[in-house]
mmCIF file of C-alpha atoms in Angstrom:
data_model
loop_
_atom_site.group_PDB
_atom_site.id
_atom_site.type_symbol
_atom_site.label_atom_id
_atom_site.label_comp_id
_atom_site.label_asym_id
_atom_site.label_seq_id
_atom_site.Cartn_x
_atom_site.Cartn_y
_atom_site.Cartn_z
ATOM 1 C CA UNK A 1 94.426 -15.776 114.001
ATOM 2 C CA UNK A 2 96.002 -15.398 117.418
ATOM 3 C CA UNK A 3 93.429 -12.891 118.684
ATOM 4 C CA UNK A 4 90.744 -15.556 119.083
ATOM 5 C CA UNK A 5 90.432 -16.989 122.581
ATOM 6 C CA UNK A 6 88.027 -19.871 122.980
ATOM 7 C CA UNK A 7 84.963 -18.994 125.030
ATOM 8 C CA UNK A 8 84.130 -21.397 127.822
ATOM 9 C CA UNK A 9 81.360 -19.773 129.857
ATOM 10 C CA UNK A 10 77.953 -18.666 128.544
ATOM 11 C CA UNK A 11 78.970 -15.083 129.253
ATOM 12 C CA UNK A 12 82.117 -15.440 127.160
ATOM 13 C CA UNK A 13 80.154 -17.065 124.333
ATOM 14 C CA UNK A 14 77.681 -14.179 124.370
ATOM 15 C CA UNK A 15 80.588 -11.737 124.219
ATOM 16 C CA UNK A 16 82.111 -13.539 121.214
ATOM 17 C CA UNK A 17 78.792 -13.459 119.378
ATOM 18 C CA UNK A 18 78.425 -9.768 120.227
ATOM 19 C CA UNK A 19 81.814 -9.183 118.582
ATOM 20 C CA UNK A 20 80.621 -11.034 115.482
ATOM 21 C CA UNK A 21 77.437 -8.947 115.303
ATOM 22 C CA UNK A 22 79.389 -5.731 115.766
ATOM 23 C CA UNK A 23 81.691 -6.636 112.880
ATOM 24 C CA UNK A 24 78.716 -7.492 110.677
ATOM 25 C CA UNK A 25 77.062 -4.182 111.559
ATOM 26 C CA UNK A 26 80.196 -2.214 110.677
ATOM 27 C CA UNK A 27 80.464 -3.963 107.341
ATOM 28 C CA UNK A 28 76.771 -3.433 106.580
ATOM 29 C CA UNK A 29 77.356 0.308 106.973
ATOM 30 C CA UNK A 30 80.158 0.204 104.408
ATOM 31 C CA UNK A 31 79.245 -2.323 101.733
ATOM 32 C CA UNK A 32 76.250 -4.103 100.141
ATOM 33 C CA UNK A 33 74.900 -7.150 101.956
ATOM 34 C CA UNK A 34 75.928 -9.538 99.182
ATOM 35 C CA UNK A 35 79.578 -8.562 99.645
ATOM 36 C CA UNK A 36 79.537 -9.528 103.324
ATOM 37 C CA UNK A 37 80.477 -13.131 104.063
ATOM 38 C CA UNK A 38 81.567 -15.202 107.005
ATOM 39 C CA UNK A 39 85.070 -14.812 105.608
ATOM 40 C CA UNK A 40 84.973 -10.994 105.587
ATOM 41 C CA UNK A 41 83.624 -11.004 109.138
ATOM 42 C CA UNK A 42 86.301 -13.461 110.270
ATOM 43 C CA UNK A 43 89.032 -11.398 108.612
ATOM 44 C CA UNK A 44 87.927 -8.216 110.365
ATOM 45 C CA UNK A 45 88.038 -9.998 113.717
ATOM 46 C CA UNK A 46 91.326 -11.724 112.864
ATOM 47 C CA UNK A 47 89.605 -15.054 113.366
ATOM 48 C CA UNK A 48 89.261 -18.096 111.130
ATOM 49 C CA UNK A 49 85.982 -19.145 109.505
ATOM 50 C CA UNK A 50 86.067 -22.166 111.805
ATOM 51 C CA UNK A 51 85.953 -19.799 114.780
ATOM 52 C CA UNK A 52 82.864 -18.085 113.339
ATOM 53 C CA UNK A 53 81.170 -21.446 112.799
ATOM 54 C CA UNK A 54 81.240 -22.042 116.550
ATOM 55 C CA UNK A 55 78.593 -19.310 116.864
ATOM 56 C CA UNK A 56 76.754 -19.158 113.521
ATOM 57 C CA UNK A 57 76.571 -21.435 110.503
ATOM 58 C CA UNK A 58 75.394 -18.729 108.062
ATOM 59 C CA UNK A 59 75.648 -14.970 107.817
ATOM 60 C CA UNK A 60 71.834 -14.851 107.882
ATOM 61 C CA UNK A 61 71.898 -16.192 111.438
ATOM 62 C CA UNK A 62 74.190 -13.321 112.378
ATOM 63 C CA UNK A 63 72.022 -10.729 110.684
ATOM 64 C CA UNK A 64 68.832 -12.132 112.204
ATOM 65 C CA UNK A 65 70.374 -11.705 115.651
ATOM 66 C CA UNK A 66 71.551 -8.222 114.685
ATOM 67 C CA UNK A 67 68.043 -7.312 113.520
ATOM 68 C CA UNK A 68 66.621 -8.607 116.800
ATOM 69 C CA UNK A 69 68.982 -6.315 118.712
ATOM 70 C CA UNK A 70 68.128 -3.304 116.547
ATOM 71 C CA UNK A 71 64.402 -4.014 116.811
ATOM 72 C CA UNK A 72 64.492 -4.273 120.592
ATOM 73 C CA UNK A 73 66.557 -1.098 120.917
ATOM 74 C CA UNK A 74 64.115 0.781 118.666
ATOM 75 C CA UNK A 75 61.031 -0.208 120.648
ATOM 76 C CA UNK A 76 62.736 0.330 123.994
ATOM 77 C CA UNK A 77 63.686 3.845 122.904
ATOM 78 C CA UNK A 78 60.087 4.537 121.894
ATOM 79 C CA UNK A 79 58.742 3.294 125.214
ATOM 80 C CA UNK A 80 61.278 5.385 127.134
ATOM 81 C CA UNK A 81 60.519 8.550 125.155
ATOM 82 C CA UNK A 82 56.740 8.082 125.313
ATOM 83 C CA UNK A 83 56.084 7.167 128.952
ATOM 84 C CA UNK A 84 52.683 6.147 130.257
ATOM 85 C CA UNK A 85 50.578 9.179 131.113
ATOM 86 C CA UNK A 86 52.863 11.661 129.321
ATOM 87 C CA UNK A 87 49.872 13.484 127.857
ATOM 88 C CA UNK A 88 51.542 14.110 124.497
ATOM 89 C CA UNK A 89 49.334 14.916 121.536
ATOM 90 C CA UNK A 90 49.591 13.302 118.118
ATOM 91 C CA UNK A 91 51.946 15.953 116.688
ATOM 92 C CA UNK A 92 54.419 15.562 119.550
ATOM 93 C CA UNK A 93 54.218 11.772 119.334
ATOM 94 C CA UNK A 94 54.943 11.972 115.598
ATOM 95 C CA UNK A 95 57.937 14.241 116.212
ATOM 96 C CA UNK A 96 59.385 11.962 118.893
ATOM 97 C CA UNK A 97 58.689 8.781 116.944
ATOM 98 C CA UNK A 98 60.365 10.186 113.825
ATOM 99 C CA UNK A 99 63.414 11.251 115.809
ATOM 100 C CA UNK A 100 63.808 7.777 117.250
ATOM 101 C CA UNK A 101 63.289 6.191 113.833
ATOM 102 C CA UNK A 102 66.027 8.425 112.441
ATOM 103 C CA UNK A 103 68.360 7.422 115.269
ATOM 104 C CA UNK A 104 67.678 3.740 114.521
ATOM 105 C CA UNK A 105 67.992 3.729 110.737
ATOM 106 C CA UNK A 106 69.950 0.471 110.810
ATOM 107 C CA UNK A 107 66.753 -1.255 111.944
ATOM 108 C CA UNK A 108 64.955 -0.044 108.829
ATOM 109 C CA UNK A 109 67.914 -0.804 106.557
ATOM 110 C CA UNK A 110 67.883 -4.397 107.770
ATOM 111 C CA UNK A 111 64.192 -4.489 106.904
ATOM 112 C CA UNK A 112 65.121 -4.319 103.217
ATOM 113 C CA UNK A 113 66.612 -7.809 103.402
ATOM 114 C CA UNK A 114 64.719 -9.321 106.337
ATOM 115 C CA UNK A 115 61.803 -11.163 104.725
ATOM 116 C CA UNK A 116 63.309 -12.034 101.356
ATOM 117 C CA UNK A 117 66.811 -13.053 102.427
ATOM 118 C CA UNK A 118 67.414 -13.364 106.162
ATOM 119 C CA UNK A 119 64.251 -15.057 107.420
ATOM 120 C CA UNK A 120 64.186 -17.716 104.702
ATOM 121 C CA UNK A 121 67.762 -18.797 105.413
ATOM 122 C CA UNK A 122 67.613 -19.540 109.134
ATOM 123 C CA UNK A 123 66.221 -22.414 111.163
ATOM 124 C CA UNK A 124 62.632 -22.516 112.377
ATOM 125 C CA UNK A 125 63.894 -22.414 115.956
ATOM 126 C CA UNK A 126 65.810 -19.186 115.389
ATOM 127 C CA UNK A 127 62.955 -17.608 113.468
ATOM 128 C CA UNK A 128 60.439 -18.447 116.201
ATOM 129 C CA UNK A 129 62.700 -16.858 118.816
ATOM 130 C CA UNK A 130 63.096 -13.763 116.640
ATOM 131 C CA UNK A 131 59.357 -13.409 116.040
ATOM 132 C CA UNK A 132 58.612 -13.943 119.727
ATOM 133 C CA UNK A 133 60.806 -11.004 120.646
ATOM 134 C CA UNK A 134 59.426 -8.821 117.878
ATOM 135 C CA UNK A 135 55.781 -9.360 118.749
ATOM 136 C CA UNK A 136 56.433 -8.822 122.447
ATOM 137 C CA UNK A 137 58.112 -5.477 121.741
ATOM 138 C CA UNK A 138 55.534 -4.361 119.203
ATOM 139 C CA UNK A 139 52.650 -5.325 121.490
ATOM 140 C CA UNK A 140 54.092 -3.274 124.338
ATOM 141 C CA UNK A 141 54.417 -0.219 122.104
ATOM 142 C CA UNK A 142 50.934 -0.753 120.664
ATOM 143 C CA UNK A 143 49.531 -0.749 124.196
ATOM 144 C CA UNK A 144 51.420 2.455 124.989
ATOM 145 C CA UNK A 145 50.281 4.271 121.838
ATOM 146 C CA UNK A 146 46.656 3.343 122.403
ATOM 147 C CA UNK A 147 46.861 4.551 125.994
ATOM 148 C CA UNK A 148 48.625 7.859 125.299
ATOM 149 C CA UNK A 149 46.501 8.901 122.336
ATOM 150 C CA UNK A 150 43.271 7.182 123.415
ATOM 151 C CA UNK A 151 43.103 5.244 120.173
ATOM 152 C CA UNK A 152 41.624 1.849 119.364
ATOM 153 C CA UNK A 153 44.193 -0.773 120.377
ATOM 154 C CA UNK A 154 42.969 -3.050 117.578
ATOM 155 C CA UNK A 155 44.443 -0.685 114.976
ATOM 156 C CA UNK A 156 47.798 -0.022 116.591
ATOM 157 C CA UNK A 157 49.764 -2.991 115.272
ATOM 158 C CA UNK A 158 48.717 -2.162 111.706
ATOM 159 C CA UNK A 159 49.810 1.435 112.295
ATOM 160 C CA UNK A 160 53.217 0.400 113.651
ATOM 161 C CA UNK A 161 53.744 -1.982 110.725
ATOM 162 C CA UNK A 162 52.732 0.686 108.201
ATOM 163 C CA UNK A 163 55.228 3.143 109.673
ATOM 164 C CA UNK A 164 57.900 0.444 109.608
ATOM 165 C CA UNK A 165 57.498 -0.334 105.922
ATOM 166 C CA UNK A 166 57.415 3.356 105.055
ATOM 167 C CA UNK A 167 60.730 3.709 106.867
ATOM 168 C CA UNK A 168 62.177 0.670 105.102
ATOM 169 C CA UNK A 169 61.246 2.175 101.740
ATOM 170 C CA UNK A 170 62.641 5.612 102.449
ATOM 171 C CA UNK A 171 65.840 4.553 104.147
ATOM 172 C CA UNK A 172 66.812 2.748 100.944
ATOM 173 C CA UNK A 173 66.768 6.127 99.198
ATOM 174 C CA UNK A 174 69.006 7.598 101.896
ATOM 175 C CA UNK A 175 71.456 4.690 101.649
ATOM 176 C CA UNK A 176 71.471 4.296 97.886
ATOM 177 C CA UNK A 177 74.303 2.037 96.734
ATOM 178 C CA UNK A 178 77.326 3.436 94.887
ATOM 179 C CA UNK A 179 76.346 1.354 91.849
ATOM 180 C CA UNK A 180 72.863 2.864 91.815
ATOM 181 C CA UNK A 181 74.315 6.349 92.218
ATOM 182 C CA UNK A 182 76.657 5.693 89.289
ATOM 183 C CA UNK A 183 73.754 4.503 87.128
ATOM 184 C CA UNK A 184 71.775 7.668 87.868
ATOM 185 C CA UNK A 185 74.817 9.806 87.115
ATOM 186 C CA UNK A 186 75.244 7.995 83.792
ATOM 187 C CA UNK A 187 71.633 8.872 82.949
ATOM 188 C CA UNK A 188 72.026 12.464 84.061
ATOM 189 C CA UNK A 189 69.378 12.033 86.758
ATOM 190 C CA UNK A 190 69.906 14.066 89.900
ATOM 191 C CA UNK A 191 70.076 11.983 93.044
ATOM 192 C CA UNK A 192 66.992 12.474 95.203
ATOM 193 C CA UNK A 193 68.044 13.556 98.668
ATOM 194 C CA UNK A 194 65.631 12.656 101.456
ATOM 195 C CA UNK A 195 65.323 14.132 104.929
ATOM 196 C CA UNK A 196 64.472 10.834 106.580
ATOM 197 C CA UNK A 197 63.358 12.285 109.912
ATOM 198 C CA UNK A 198 61.118 14.934 108.369
ATOM 199 C CA UNK A 199 59.581 12.439 105.969
ATOM 200 C CA UNK A 200 58.884 10.011 108.794
ATOM 201 C CA UNK A 201 57.405 12.753 110.982
ATOM 202 C CA UNK A 202 54.997 13.870 108.271
ATOM 203 C CA UNK A 203 53.950 10.308 107.476
ATOM 204 C CA UNK A 204 53.424 9.330 111.110
ATOM 205 C CA UNK A 205 51.418 12.506 111.744
ATOM 206 C CA UNK A 206 49.242 11.714 108.733
ATOM 207 C CA UNK A 207 48.655 8.145 109.926
ATOM 208 C CA UNK A 208 47.769 9.281 113.449
ATOM 209 C CA UNK A 209 45.375 11.922 112.125
ATOM 210 C CA UNK A 210 43.581 9.231 110.127
ATOM 211 C CA UNK A 211 42.911 7.250 113.316
#
């Protein structure tokens, strides 16, 4: 456990927590959520569980913070790729949006466990902070979409949420667990391969056309 150096400044504490989130993200890419624990995260970092407890009391607190990072990065990428006054039509917006969604699939993967596991196992204070950031980011993108495509702003948040849940559903097919794959193989059912970006593009284009 010699690699852990106690953080004293706020900057050092933020860096330690960033290391914890990075370890959790790596493990989430390699194993099911239920197999990830504070112990597995501590072991990867060569820390003790006590060291982890200085920054988070549950793994859900870590994953909520990780989801907040992924969410912010997703919306910031959308705002950067769809600048005010760009003049893009709906088809181009759908293509760009789908590309960014594909590049941020971890955000959608976390959505599978967000409401039913993560959010119900954190403090109200942490959840309020998370929701504050989410709604600020979503509102900014809703404003941008309405402006670019000259659509009714009142419908934009529903549109963004609809696209999100479509992505959450489809990314689970792309990241099917080894156990699920084994079950399908046992039944002789061919695994359904999904082109996530193409599927998202077609769905977003359909939603925009309906507006």
